[in-house]
């Protein structure tokens, strides 16, 4: 897996390096002896999507970058921002770029097209819903409380383990064979949210219920949590539009990129339950 991009001692920039996938990518690269630069507001130098003056210092002297857009590549305006960063990277000699995208999201697909046309040596990792949203996200509080209520019925989702995403991203960043590839990554099995919650309840030996609520009830609940407006809008779109059945199929991105099957949701549940994060 040696090539022109791994032979350099220059670091790899991980934008969103403290997030679900970025943190795991950084850990894997570091374990391989690869120098990394964490692209975050608390990083050195700092990186802030809302402050374009921070972009060039973060890109300076790196050989490749992993791009995750905050809060999500599905929000309006994400395409133009990602496109501007990509253009700046390529203009300054950082051509090896890997983008995290999302399935079934119109804005994400727009960003992908701009990314592909940027002149970068690109790889796109288009992911389904993260399994870790149940344990490292706003849904954790609901799981701990014993009831997850969402405006989603019997729609099935192939939840992807973020460790699989990280493995694909690391492969893409360190092996030139992945240049020009779009990997749509999913788990190996379709589950409803009720199925997922039932598996967590079984593994933790707790009584955890899944309840389907209306979009209006969901919006009211989000408003009470005093979340930023862009996050409320994003969550509303994800649960009322993207989770409408359009993603009810499996993809072979993990197999194509890594030569192995993706991790099953039950493996994630067993490993996560063992950490005690779902214990009351």
Coordinates of C-alpha atoms in Angstrom, one line a residue:
X1 CA 0.0 0.0 0.0
X2 CA 3.0 2.3 -0.6
X3 CA 2.7 5.0 -3.2
X4 CA 3.4 8.6 -3.9
X5 CA 1.0 9.9 -1.3
X6 CA 2.2 7.7 1.6
X7 CA 5.9 8.2 1.0
X8 CA 5.8 11.8 2.1
X9 CA 6.3 12.9 5.6
X10 CA 3.8 15.7 5.3
X11 CA 0.7 15.3 7.5
X12 CA -2.8 14.5 6.4
X13 CA -5.5 17.0 7.3
X14 CA -8.6 15.5 9.0
X15 CA -11.3 18.2 8.8
X16 CA -13.8 17.3 11.5
X17 CA -11.0 15.3 13.2
X18 CA -12.9 15.2 16.5
X19 CA -16.2 13.9 15.0
X20 CA -17.5 10.4 14.7
X21 CA -15.6 9.4 11.6
X22 CA -12.7 11.9 11.7
X23 CA -11.6 10.8 15.2
X24 CA -11.5 7.2 14.0
X25 CA -9.6 8.1 10.8
X26 CA -7.0 10.1 12.9
X27 CA -6.5 7.2 15.3
X28 CA -6.0 4.7 12.5
X29 CA -3.5 6.9 10.6
X30 CA -1.6 7.7 13.8
X31 CA -1.4 3.9 14.5
X32 CA 0.2 3.5 11.1
X33 CA 2.8 6.1 11.8
X34 CA 1.2 8.7 9.5
X35 CA 1.3 12.3 10.7
X36 CA -2.1 13.9 11.0
X37 CA -3.4 17.4 11.5
X38 CA -6.7 17.8 13.2
X39 CA -8.9 20.3 11.4
X40 CA -11.2 21.7 14.1
X41 CA -11.7 25.0 16.0
X42 CA -9.5 23.7 18.8
X43 CA -6.9 22.4 16.4
X44 CA -3.4 23.9 15.7
X45 CA -3.8 25.7 13.4
X46 CA -7.5 26.0 13.9
X47 CA -10.1 25.2 11.2
X48 CA -13.5 26.7 11.2
X49 CA -16.0 26.2 8.3
X50 CA -17.5 29.6 9.1
X51 CA -14.2 31.5 9.0
X52 CA -12.5 31.1 5.6
X53 CA -9.4 32.9 6.9
X54 CA -8.6 29.6 8.8
X55 CA -8.7 27.4 5.7
X56 CA -5.3 28.2 4.1
X57 CA -3.3 27.9 7.3
X58 CA -4.9 24.5 8.0
X59 CA -4.1 23.3 4.4
X60 CA -0.6 24.6 4.4
X61 CA 2.0 21.9 4.2
X62 CA -0.4 18.9 4.1
X63 CA -0.3 16.2 1.4
X64 CA -4.0 15.1 1.5
X65 CA -7.2 15.9 3.3
X66 CA -10.3 14.1 4.6
X67 CA -13.3 16.5 4.3
X68 CA -16.4 16.2 6.5
X69 CA -18.8 19.2 6.5
X70 CA -20.3 20.5 9.7
X71 CA -23.1 20.2 10.7
X72 CA -24.0 18.1 7.6
X73 CA -23.3 18.1 3.9
X74 CA -27.1 17.9 3.4
X75 CA -27.8 21.5 4.6
X76 CA -28.4 24.3 2.1
X77 CA -25.2 26.1 1.2
X78 CA -22.9 23.1 1.9
X79 CA -22.1 22.6 -1.8
X80 CA -20.8 26.1 -2.3
X81 CA -18.7 26.0 0.9
X82 CA -17.2 22.6 0.2
X83 CA -16.5 23.6 -3.4
X84 CA -14.7 26.7 -2.2
X85 CA -12.5 24.7 0.2
X86 CA -11.8 22.1 -2.5
X87 CA -10.8 24.7 -5.0
X88 CA -8.5 26.4 -2.4
X89 CA -6.9 23.0 -1.6
X90 CA -6.2 22.1 -5.3
X91 CA -4.8 25.6 -6.0
X92 CA -2.4 25.2 -3.2
X93 CA -1.1 21.8 -4.2
X94 CA -3.3 19.6 -2.0
X95 CA -4.9 17.4 -4.7
X96 CA -5.6 14.2 -2.8
X97 CA -9.0 14.7 -1.2
X98 CA -11.5 12.3 0.3
X99 CA -15.1 13.6 0.9
X100 CA -17.7 12.1 3.3
X101 CA -21.2 12.3 1.7
X102 CA -24.6 11.1 2.5
X103 CA -27.1 8.8 0.6
X104 CA -30.3 10.2 -0.8
X105 CA -29.6 13.8 0.0
X106 CA -30.0 16.3 -2.8
X107 CA -27.5 18.8 -1.5
X108 CA -25.0 16.1 -0.8
X109 CA -25.2 14.9 -4.4
X110 CA -24.7 18.5 -5.6
X111 CA -21.6 18.7 -3.5
X112 CA -20.3 15.4 -4.9
X113 CA -20.6 16.7 -8.5
X114 CA -18.7 19.9 -7.7
X115 CA -16.1 17.8 -5.9
X116 CA -15.6 15.5 -8.9
X117 CA -15.2 18.5 -11.2
X118 CA -12.6 20.2 -9.0
X119 CA -9.5 18.8 -10.5
X120 CA -8.7 17.0 -7.3
X121 CA -7.5 13.4 -7.1
X122 CA -10.8 12.6 -5.4
X123 CA -12.5 9.7 -3.6
X124 CA -16.1 10.0 -2.3
X125 CA -17.4 7.9 0.6
X126 CA -21.2 8.1 0.5
X127 CA -22.6 6.7 3.8
X128 CA -25.9 5.4 5.1
X129 CA -27.1 6.3 8.6
X130 CA -24.4 5.8 11.2
X131 CA -25.0 3.0 13.7
X132 CA -23.1 5.2 16.3
X133 CA -26.0 7.7 16.2
X134 CA -27.6 5.5 18.8
X135 CA -24.6 5.8 21.2
X136 CA -22.7 9.0 20.3
X137 CA -25.4 11.4 19.4
X138 CA -28.7 13.1 20.4
X139 CA -30.4 9.7 20.4
X140 CA -28.2 8.4 23.3
X141 CA -30.3 10.4 25.8
X142 CA -33.5 8.8 24.5
X143 CA -32.0 5.3 24.7
X144 CA -30.9 6.0 28.3
X145 CA -34.4 7.3 29.1
X146 CA -35.9 4.1 27.8
X147 CA -37.9 5.5 24.8
X148 CA -36.8 6.7 21.4
X149 CA -39.5 8.6 19.6
X150 CA -39.0 9.6 15.9
X151 CA -41.2 10.4 12.9
X152 CA -40.2 7.2 11.1
X153 CA -42.4 4.2 10.7
X154 CA -41.4 0.9 9.1
X155 CA -38.8 2.4 6.7
X156 CA -35.6 0.2 6.8
X157 CA -32.1 1.6 6.9
X158 CA -28.8 -0.3 6.4
X159 CA -27.0 1.2 9.4
X160 CA -23.2 1.5 8.8
X161 CA -20.6 1.2 11.5
X162 CA -18.5 4.3 11.5
X163 CA -15.4 2.0 12.0
X164 CA -16.1 0.7 8.5
X165 CA -16.3 4.3 7.2
X166 CA -13.0 5.0 8.8
X167 CA -11.3 1.9 7.4
X168 CA -12.5 2.9 3.9
X169 CA -11.3 6.5 4.3
X170 CA -7.9 5.5 5.6
X171 CA -7.5 3.1 2.6
X172 CA -8.5 5.9 0.2
X173 CA -6.0 8.4 1.8
X174 CA -3.1 6.0 1.7
X175 CA -3.6 4.0 -1.5
X176 CA -3.8 5.7 -4.9
X177 CA -5.9 2.8 -6.3
X178 CA -8.9 4.5 -4.7
X179 CA -8.6 7.7 -6.7
X180 CA -11.7 8.4 -8.8
X181 CA -13.8 6.0 -6.9
X182 CA -17.3 6.7 -5.3
X183 CA -17.9 4.2 -2.5
X184 CA -21.5 4.0 -1.3
X185 CA -21.1 2.3 2.0
X186 CA -23.9 0.6 4.0
X187 CA -24.2 -2.2 6.6
X188 CA -25.1 -5.7 5.4
X189 CA -28.7 -5.7 6.7
X190 CA -31.8 -3.5 6.5
X191 CA -33.5 -2.7 9.8
X192 CA -36.2 -0.4 11.0
X193 CA -35.5 1.9 13.9
X194 CA -37.8 -0.3 16.0
X195 CA -35.6 -3.3 15.0
X196 CA -32.5 -1.4 16.0
X197 CA -33.9 -0.3 19.4
X198 CA -35.1 -3.9 20.0
X199 CA -31.5 -5.2 19.5
X200 CA -30.1 -2.6 21.9
X201 CA -32.8 -3.5 24.5
X202 CA -32.0 -7.2 24.2
X203 CA -28.2 -6.6 24.5
X204 CA -28.6 -4.3 27.5
X205 CA -31.4 -6.4 29.1
X206 CA -33.3 -3.1 29.5
X207 CA -36.9 -2.1 28.6
X208 CA -36.3 0.4 25.7
X209 CA -39.3 1.3 23.5
X210 CA -39.5 2.7 20.0
X211 CA -42.4 5.1 19.3
X212 CA -43.4 6.6 16.0
X213 CA -44.5 10.2 16.3
X214 CA -45.7 12.8 13.9
X215 CA -43.3 15.3 12.2
X216 CA -45.1 18.1 14.1
X217 CA -44.4 16.4 17.5
X218 CA -40.8 15.8 16.5
X219 CA -40.4 19.5 15.6
X220 CA -41.9 20.6 18.9
X221 CA -39.6 18.3 20.8
X222 CA -36.5 19.7 19.0
X223 CA -37.6 23.3 19.7
X224 CA -37.9 22.5 23.4
X225 CA -34.3 21.3 23.4
X226 CA -33.2 24.7 22.2
X227 CA -31.0 23.3 19.4
X228 CA -29.6 25.7 16.8
X229 CA -32.0 26.4 13.9
X230 CA -29.8 24.8 11.3
X231 CA -29.6 21.6 13.3
X232 CA -33.4 21.6 13.8
X233 CA -33.9 22.0 10.0
X234 CA -31.4 19.3 9.3
X235 CA -33.0 16.8 11.6
X236 CA -36.4 17.6 10.3
X237 CA -35.2 17.0 6.7
X238 CA -33.4 13.8 7.5
X239 CA -36.3 12.2 9.3
X240 CA -39.2 13.5 7.2
X241 CA -37.6 13.4 3.7
X242 CA -34.5 11.3 3.5
X243 CA -36.0 8.5 5.6
X244 CA -38.9 8.0 3.2
X245 CA -37.7 4.6 1.8
X246 CA -35.4 6.0 -0.9
X247 CA -32.4 4.4 0.8
X248 CA -34.0 1.0 1.5
X249 CA -31.3 -1.0 -0.3
X250 CA -27.8 -2.3 0.3
X251 CA -24.6 -1.1 -1.4
X252 CA -21.2 -2.9 -1.8
X253 CA -18.9 0.0 -1.1
X254 CA -17.2 -1.6 1.9
X255 CA -16.6 -4.8 0.0
X256 CA -15.3 -3.0 -3.1
X257 CA -12.9 -0.8 -1.1
X258 CA -11.7 -3.2 1.5
X259 CA -12.3 -6.7 0.1
X260 CA -14.4 -7.7 3.1
X261 CA -18.0 -7.5 4.2
X262 CA -19.2 -4.6 6.4
X263 CA -19.8 -5.1 10.1
X264 CA -23.3 -6.1 11.1
X265 CA -25.4 -3.9 13.3
X266 CA -25.6 -6.7 16.0
X267 CA -21.7 -6.6 16.2
X268 CA -21.9 -2.9 16.9
X269 CA -24.6 -3.4 19.5
X270 CA -22.7 -6.1 21.4
X271 CA -19.5 -4.1 21.4
X272 CA -21.2 -0.9 22.4
X273 CA -23.3 -2.5 25.2
X274 CA -20.1 -3.9 26.6
X275 CA -18.7 -0.4 27.1
X276 CA -21.6 0.4 29.5
X277 CA -22.6 3.6 27.6
X278 CA -26.3 2.4 27.5
X279 CA -26.3 1.3 31.1
X280 CA -28.5 3.4 33.4

